[in-house]
Every structure is written in C-alpha cells, then in structure tokens.
CSV table of C-alpha atoms in Angstrom, one decimal:
chain,number,residue,atom,x,y,z
I,208,MET,CA,278.1,82.1,378.3
I,209,PHE,CA,281.3,80.1,378.6
I,210,TYR,CA,279.4,77.2,380.3
I,211,TRP,CA,277.2,76.7,377.3
I,212,PHE,CA,280.3,77.1,375.0
I,213,LEU,CA,281.9,74.3,376.8
I,214,LYS,CA,278.7,72.2,377.0
I,215,TRP,CA,277.5,72.5,373.5
I,216,ILE,CA,280.6,73.3,371.4
I,217,ALA,CA,284.1,72.9,372.8
I,218,LEU,CA,283.8,69.9,375.2
I,219,GLY,CA,280.3,68.4,375.3
I,220,PRO,CA,280.0,67.1,371.8
I,221,TRP,CA,283.4,65.4,372.0
I,222,LEU,CA,282.4,63.7,375.3
I,223,ARG,CA,279.2,62.7,373.8
I,224,MET,CA,280.7,61.4,370.6
I,225,ILE,CA,283.5,59.4,372.3
I,226,PHE,CA,282.0,58.1,375.5
I,227,ARG,CA,278.2,58.0,374.5
I,228,PRO,CA,277.0,58.2,378.0
I,229,ARG,CA,273.7,56.6,378.7
I,230,VAL,CA,271.1,58.5,380.8
I,231,TYR,CA,268.0,57.2,382.7
I,232,GLY,CA,265.4,59.1,384.5
I,233,ALA,CA,266.3,62.5,383.1
I,234,GLU,CA,262.4,63.3,383.2
I,235,ASN,CA,262.7,63.4,386.9
I,236,VAL,CA,264.8,66.6,386.8
I,237,PRO,CA,262.4,69.7,386.5
I,238,LEU,CA,262.9,71.8,383.4
I,239,GLU,CA,262.6,74.9,385.6
I,240,GLY,CA,262.8,75.7,389.3
I,241,PRO,CA,265.3,75.0,392.1
I,242,ALA,CA,266.3,71.3,393.0
I,243,ILE,CA,269.3,69.6,394.7
I,244,LEU,CA,271.1,66.9,392.6
I,245,ALA,CA,272.6,64.5,395.3
I,246,SER,CA,275.1,62.2,393.6
I,247,ASN,CA,277.6,59.6,394.4
I,248,HIS,CA,281.2,60.4,393.8
I,249,LEU,CA,283.5,58.0,392.0
I,250,SER,CA,285.7,60.3,390.0
I,251,TYR,CA,286.7,63.8,389.0
I,252,ALA,CA,284.9,63.2,385.8
I,253,ASP,CA,281.5,63.0,387.6
I,254,TRP,CA,280.9,66.7,387.4
I,255,LEU,CA,281.6,66.4,383.6
I,256,PHE,CA,279.2,63.6,382.7
I,257,MET,CA,276.2,64.3,385.0
I,258,PRO,CA,275.5,67.8,383.8
I,259,LEU,CA,276.3,66.7,380.3
I,260,THR,CA,273.0,64.6,380.2
I,261,LEU,CA,270.7,67.4,381.2
I,262,PRO,CA,269.6,70.6,379.1
I,263,ARG,CA,269.8,72.8,382.3
I,264,ARG,CA,273.0,74.2,383.9
I,265,VAL,CA,274.1,72.3,387.0
I,266,THR,CA,276.3,74.3,389.5
I,267,PHE,CA,278.7,72.9,392.1
I,268,VAL,CA,280.7,74.7,394.8
I,269,ALA,CA,284.5,74.6,394.8
I,270,LYS,CA,287.2,75.9,397.0
I,271,ALA,CA,287.5,79.6,397.0
I,272,GLU,CA,291.2,79.4,396.3
I,273,TYR,CA,290.3,78.3,392.7
I,274,PHE,CA,288.9,81.7,392.1
I,275,THR,CA,291.5,83.9,393.8
I,276,SER,CA,294.9,82.8,392.7
I,277,PRO,CA,297.0,85.6,391.2
I,278,GLY,CA,298.4,86.1,387.8
I,279,PHE,CA,297.6,84.8,384.3
I,280,LYS,CA,297.4,81.2,385.6
I,281,GLY,CA,295.0,82.2,388.2
I,282,TRP,CA,292.8,84.1,385.7
I,283,LEU,CA,292.7,80.9,383.5
I,284,GLN,CA,291.8,78.8,386.4
I,285,LYS,CA,289.1,81.1,387.7
I,286,THR,CA,287.6,81.4,384.1
I,287,PHE,CA,287.5,77.6,383.7
I,288,PHE,CA,286.0,76.8,387.0
I,289,LYS,CA,283.4,79.6,386.8
I,290,GLY,CA,282.6,78.8,383.2
I,291,SER,CA,282.3,75.0,383.9
I,292,GLY,CA,279.5,75.5,386.3
I,293,GLN,CA,281.3,76.1,389.7
I,294,VAL,CA,281.1,78.8,392.3
I,295,PRO,CA,283.4,79.6,395.1
I,296,ILE,CA,282.5,78.7,398.6
I,297,ASP,CA,281.3,81.7,400.6
I,298,ARG,CA,283.7,82.1,403.4
I,299,SER,CA,281.6,84.7,405.2
I,300,GLY,CA,280.2,81.7,407.0
I,301,GLY,CA,283.4,81.1,408.9
I,302,ASN,CA,284.3,77.7,407.7
I,303,ALA,CA,284.1,75.6,404.4
I,304,SER,CA,281.0,73.6,405.2
I,305,GLU,CA,279.0,76.6,406.4
I,306,GLY,CA,280.3,78.7,403.3
I,307,ALA,CA,279.1,75.9,401.0
I,308,ILE,CA,275.6,76.0,402.5
I,309,ILE,CA,275.4,79.7,402.0
I,310,SER,CA,276.6,79.6,398.5
I,311,ALA,CA,274.2,76.8,397.6
I,312,LYS,CA,271.3,78.7,399.2
I,313,LYS,CA,271.9,81.6,397.1
I,314,LEU,CA,271.8,79.5,393.9
I,315,LEU,CA,268.7,77.6,394.8
I,316,ALA,CA,266.9,81.0,395.7
I,317,GLU,CA,267.7,81.9,392.1
I,318,GLY,CA,265.9,78.9,390.8
I,319,GLU,CA,269.0,77.0,389.8
I,320,LEU,CA,270.0,73.3,390.0
I,321,PHE,CA,272.6,72.7,392.6
I,322,GLY,CA,274.8,69.6,392.5
I,323,ILE,CA,276.3,68.1,395.7
I,324,TYR,CA,278.2,65.0,396.7
I,325,PRO,CA,277.0,64.0,400.1
I,326,GLU,CA,280.0,61.8,400.8
I,327,GLY,CA,282.2,64.9,400.8
I,328,THR,CA,284.9,63.2,398.8
I,329,ARG,CA,285.6,60.7,396.1
I,330,SER,CA,285.2,57.0,397.0
I,331,HIS,CA,288.7,55.4,396.9
I,332,ASP,CA,287.5,51.8,396.3
I,333,GLY,CA,284.3,52.2,394.4
I,334,ARG,CA,282.0,51.7,397.6
I,335,LEU,CA,279.3,54.2,398.7
I,336,TYR,CA,280.0,55.8,402.0
I,337,ARG,CA,277.9,57.6,404.6
I,338,GLY,CA,276.6,60.9,403.7
I,339,LYS,CA,277.1,64.1,405.4
I,340,VAL,CA,274.1,65.9,406.8
I,341,GLY,CA,274.7,69.2,404.9
I,342,VAL,CA,272.5,68.0,402.1
I,343,ALA,CA,269.6,67.4,404.5
I,344,ARG,CA,270.1,70.8,406.1
I,345,LEU,CA,270.1,72.5,402.7
I,346,ALA,CA,267.0,70.7,401.6
I,347,LEU,CA,265.0,71.9,404.7
I,348,GLU,CA,266.3,75.4,404.8
I,349,SER,CA,265.8,75.9,401.0
I,350,LYS,CA,262.5,74.0,400.8
I,351,VAL,CA,263.5,72.3,397.6
I,352,PRO,CA,263.4,68.7,396.6
I,353,VAL,CA,266.4,66.5,396.4
I,354,ILE,CA,266.9,64.2,393.3
I,355,PRO,CA,269.2,61.3,394.0
I,356,VAL,CA,271.7,60.7,391.2
I,357,ALA,CA,274.0,57.6,390.4
I,358,VAL,CA,276.9,58.1,388.1
I,359,VAL,CA,278.5,54.7,387.2
I,360,GLY,CA,281.6,53.9,385.2
I,361,THR,CA,283.4,57.3,385.6
I,362,ASP,CA,285.9,55.6,387.9
I,363,VAL,CA,286.8,53.3,384.9
I,364,VAL,CA,287.2,56.3,382.6
I,365,ALA,CA,289.2,58.3,385.1
I,366,PRO,CA,290.2,56.2,388.0
I,367,PRO,CA,291.3,57.8,391.3
I,368,GLY,CA,294.9,58.8,391.4
I,369,LYS,CA,295.2,58.7,387.5
I,370,THR,CA,294.4,61.0,384.6
I,371,PHE,CA,293.1,58.4,382.3
I,372,GLY,CA,291.8,54.9,382.6
I,373,ARG,CA,289.9,52.6,380.2
I,374,PHE,CA,287.1,53.2,377.8
I,375,THR,CA,283.6,52.6,379.0
I,376,ARG,CA,280.1,54.1,378.5
I,377,PRO,CA,279.3,56.0,381.7
I,378,VAL,CA,275.8,55.7,383.0
I,379,VAL,CA,273.8,58.4,384.8
I,380,ARG,CA,270.5,57.6,386.6
I,381,PHE,CA,268.3,60.2,388.1
I,382,GLY,CA,265.8,59.0,390.7
I,383,LYS,CA,262.4,60.4,391.7
I,384,PRO,CA,262.5,63.8,393.6
I,385,LEU,CA,262.4,63.3,397.4
I,386,ASP,CA,260.2,65.6,399.2
I,387,PHE,CA,261.0,66.4,402.9
I,388,SER,CA,258.5,69.2,403.5
I,389,ARG,CA,257.1,67.1,406.3
I,390,TYR,CA,260.1,67.9,408.4
I,391,GLU,CA,259.8,71.7,408.0
I,392,GLY,CA,261.1,73.6,411.0
I,393,LEU,CA,263.3,70.7,412.2
I,394,GLU,CA,266.5,71.7,410.4
I,395,SER,CA,268.3,71.8,413.8
I,396,ASP,CA,267.4,68.4,414.9
I,397,ARG,CA,270.4,66.3,414.2
I,398,TYR,CA,268.4,63.1,414.3
I,399,ILE,CA,266.1,64.3,411.6
I,400,LEU,CA,269.1,65.4,409.5
I,401,ARG,CA,270.7,62.1,410.0
I,402,SER,CA,267.4,60.3,408.8
I,403,ILE,CA,267.0,62.4,405.8
I,404,THR,CA,270.6,61.9,404.8
I,405,ASP,CA,270.4,58.2,405.2
I,406,GLU,CA,267.2,58.1,403.0
I,407,ILE,CA,269.0,60.0,400.2
I,408,MET,CA,271.9,57.6,400.5
I,409,TYR,CA,269.7,54.6,400.3
I,410,GLU,CA,268.2,56.0,397.0
I,411,ILE,CA,271.7,56.6,395.6
I,412,MET,CA,272.8,53.1,396.6
I,413,ARG,CA,269.7,51.7,394.9
I,414,LEU,CA,270.3,53.6,391.8
I,415,SER,CA,274.1,52.9,391.6
I,416,GLY,CA,274.3,49.3,392.9
I,417,GLN,CA,277.2,50.2,395.1
I,418,GLU,CA,278.0,48.4,398.3
I,419,TYR,CA,277.2,50.7,401.2
I,420,VAL,CA,279.8,51.3,404.0
I,421,ASP,CA,278.3,53.0,407.1
I,422,THR,CA,281.4,55.2,407.7
I,423,TYR,CA,282.6,58.4,406.3
I,424,ALA,CA,284.6,58.3,403.1
I,425,SER,CA,287.4,60.6,404.6
I,426,ARG,CA,287.8,58.4,407.6
I,427,ALA,CA,287.9,55.2,405.3
I,428,LYS,CA,290.6,56.8,403.1
I,429,ASP,CA,292.8,57.8,406.2
I,430,ASP,CA,292.3,54.2,407.5
I,431,ALA,CA,293.3,52.7,404.2
I,432,LYS,CA,296.4,54.9,404.0
I,433,LYS,CA,297.4,53.9,407.6
I,434,ALA,CA,296.9,50.2,406.7
I,435,GLU,CA,298.9,50.8,403.5
I,436,ARG,CA,301.8,52.4,405.4
I,437,ALA,CA,301.7,49.7,408.0
I,438,GLU,CA,301.9,47.0,405.4
I,439,LYS,CA,304.8,48.7,403.6
I,440,ALA,CA,306.6,49.0,407.0
I,441,GLU,CA,306.0,45.3,407.7
I,442,ARG,CA,307.2,44.3,404.3
I,443,ALA,CA,310.3,46.3,404.7
I,444,GLU,CA,311.0,45.0,408.1
I,445,LYS,CA,310.6,41.4,406.9
I,446,ALA,CA,312.9,42.1,403.9
I,447,GLU,CA,315.6,43.6,406.4
I,448,ARG,CA,315.3,40.6,408.7
I,449,ALA,CA,315.7,38.2,405.6
I,450,GLU,CA,318.7,40.2,404.3
I,451,LYS,CA,320.3,40.1,407.8
I,452,SER,CA,319.6,36.4,408.1
I,453,GLU,CA,321.1,35.8,404.7
I,454,ALA,CA,324.3,37.9,405.6
I,455,GLU,CA,324.8,35.9,408.7
I,456,ARG,CA,324.3,32.6,407.0
I,457,SER,CA,326.8,33.6,404.3
I,458,GLU,CA,329.3,34.7,407.0
I,459,ARG,CA,328.9,31.3,408.8
I,460,ASP,CA,329.4,29.5,405.5
I,461,GLY,CA,332.5,31.5,404.7
I,462,ASP,CA,334.0,30.8,408.2
I,463,GLY,CA,333.3,27.1,407.7
I,464,ASP,CA,335.0,27.0,404.2
I,465,GLY,CA,338.0,28.9,405.6
I,466,GLY,CA,338.4,26.4,408.4
I,467,ALA,CA,338.3,23.4,406.1
I,468,GLY,CA,340.9,24.9,403.7
I,469,GLY,CA,343.2,25.7,406.6
I,470,ALA,CA,342.9,22.0,407.7
I,471,LYS,CA,343.8,20.8,404.3
I,472,LEU,CA,346.9,23.0,404.1
I,473,ALA,CA,348.0,21.9,407.4
I,474,SER,CA,347.9,18.3,406.4
C-alpha cells in the first residue's frame, strides 16, 4: 500500500511534474506475469525514475541491514525501503549474491517484475561496464524473459557523490524481451551464462548509447581511486620538492646578501 501511496500521491506526481521523464518502449513490459528488468546504473535516482514510468510495481533487492536496524530510525528506514519497492536479500543462501538470487526467484515465482542492475554498482564515469552473470542465472532458473532497460540523464539530476545536480528530463527506454529458453538446463555452464549476460549488456548499450568497457565497474572504481591517490601523492611530492627548492634558494640568496653587506661595512 505504501508503495502505491508514494508512486501515485506523495512522490510520483511531483517527480513527473518537475522532471517530466520521457519513456519509450513501455509496451515491451508485460501487463501481467513475471519478467526481469535489467538496467544500466548511473545514479541512485535510477530506482525512482524507471518504476515511475510503468503502471506495475517493480521490486529490487537491498541489503538486509536496511530492514533490521533497531529503534525508531530503523523502523522508518525499513518502512521506506519496503514501501518503495525493495526487499531484503535472503541471507539463507550464505552470501549476498546467492541471497539476492533466492529473493529474486521468490518474487518472480509470484508473478512480479524484478529490477536488477547487472553491473552490480553505479557507474562512476557514465560508461557501461561488464555485467555480472547473476542476471543470466536468474533468467534460466526462473524461466522468465529479460527486458533490457536504459535510463539516461539520472546522473545529471543526481550525480555520483552528490545529492543534487542539474535539471534535465530523464529518459527511460525499454527494449524487446529477450528469451533464453533455448539454454534451458545449462544454468551451470559458465560460458553460457557469460554469453547470455553479454547479450543483455549489448542491448542495454544499444538503448543507452553508452560507451562499453569490458571490465567490472567495481574494479574500475578501485583502479580510478588508486590512480587518484597516486596522482595526489605525486602532486604533494612535487609541491614538497618545489617548497624545499625555494627554501634552499632563499637561503643561498640570504647568505649572498649578508656577504655583500659585510664587505661594504669593512670598506
């Protein structure tokens, strides 16, 4: 109930009125029955604008900690995440990735739309990164179609690392459903899973127009942070060397002036 309150009364109408998001291909999303919505991930605002363009509920998985924090703050957090279309990762699988699969399969078995970001994390530079094979495994084990989705412009509205950005009209594009039933029974074949995932990512790239990078987003983020730290350290070292050189030059100039002054006094 809270989900629909947010979508149609408290939050949705304001987002529609202010940002006027544009949607293309919404007819590719079935009006009933299960499907996986596999989207690119540019901003924390993605999970707001993509479901906003559909009449059906879209559910994502979120960290279990969001639903188990104690006290009044924890209750508010749980109420918001649950009400905004997110469910906790089922930790009975032993780890987060396995738990996400379990939670997603339960939702799909109930005929729901399940939203997933195959990149696993937000893109830090606007490019599209290699997808993780969990989306392929989920599609094969659940026997449901995958609908590629591209959300464009949310990184302008809410850039990574910032709460607010600049105004733009976000665009949401839904591609045609991808059917992978031809691979039924091969959900344990890592080459098949990789092939399916790459096909999904290609469709997302085609819809979004993003540059594709064949490496995982998490690794690219780590490499970018390392490069940034190395650059800062190099700048600091250069500044320290320049400061030391300036101090030595000033000291030499001071000694020279003192010598000249002494010579004048002696004369």
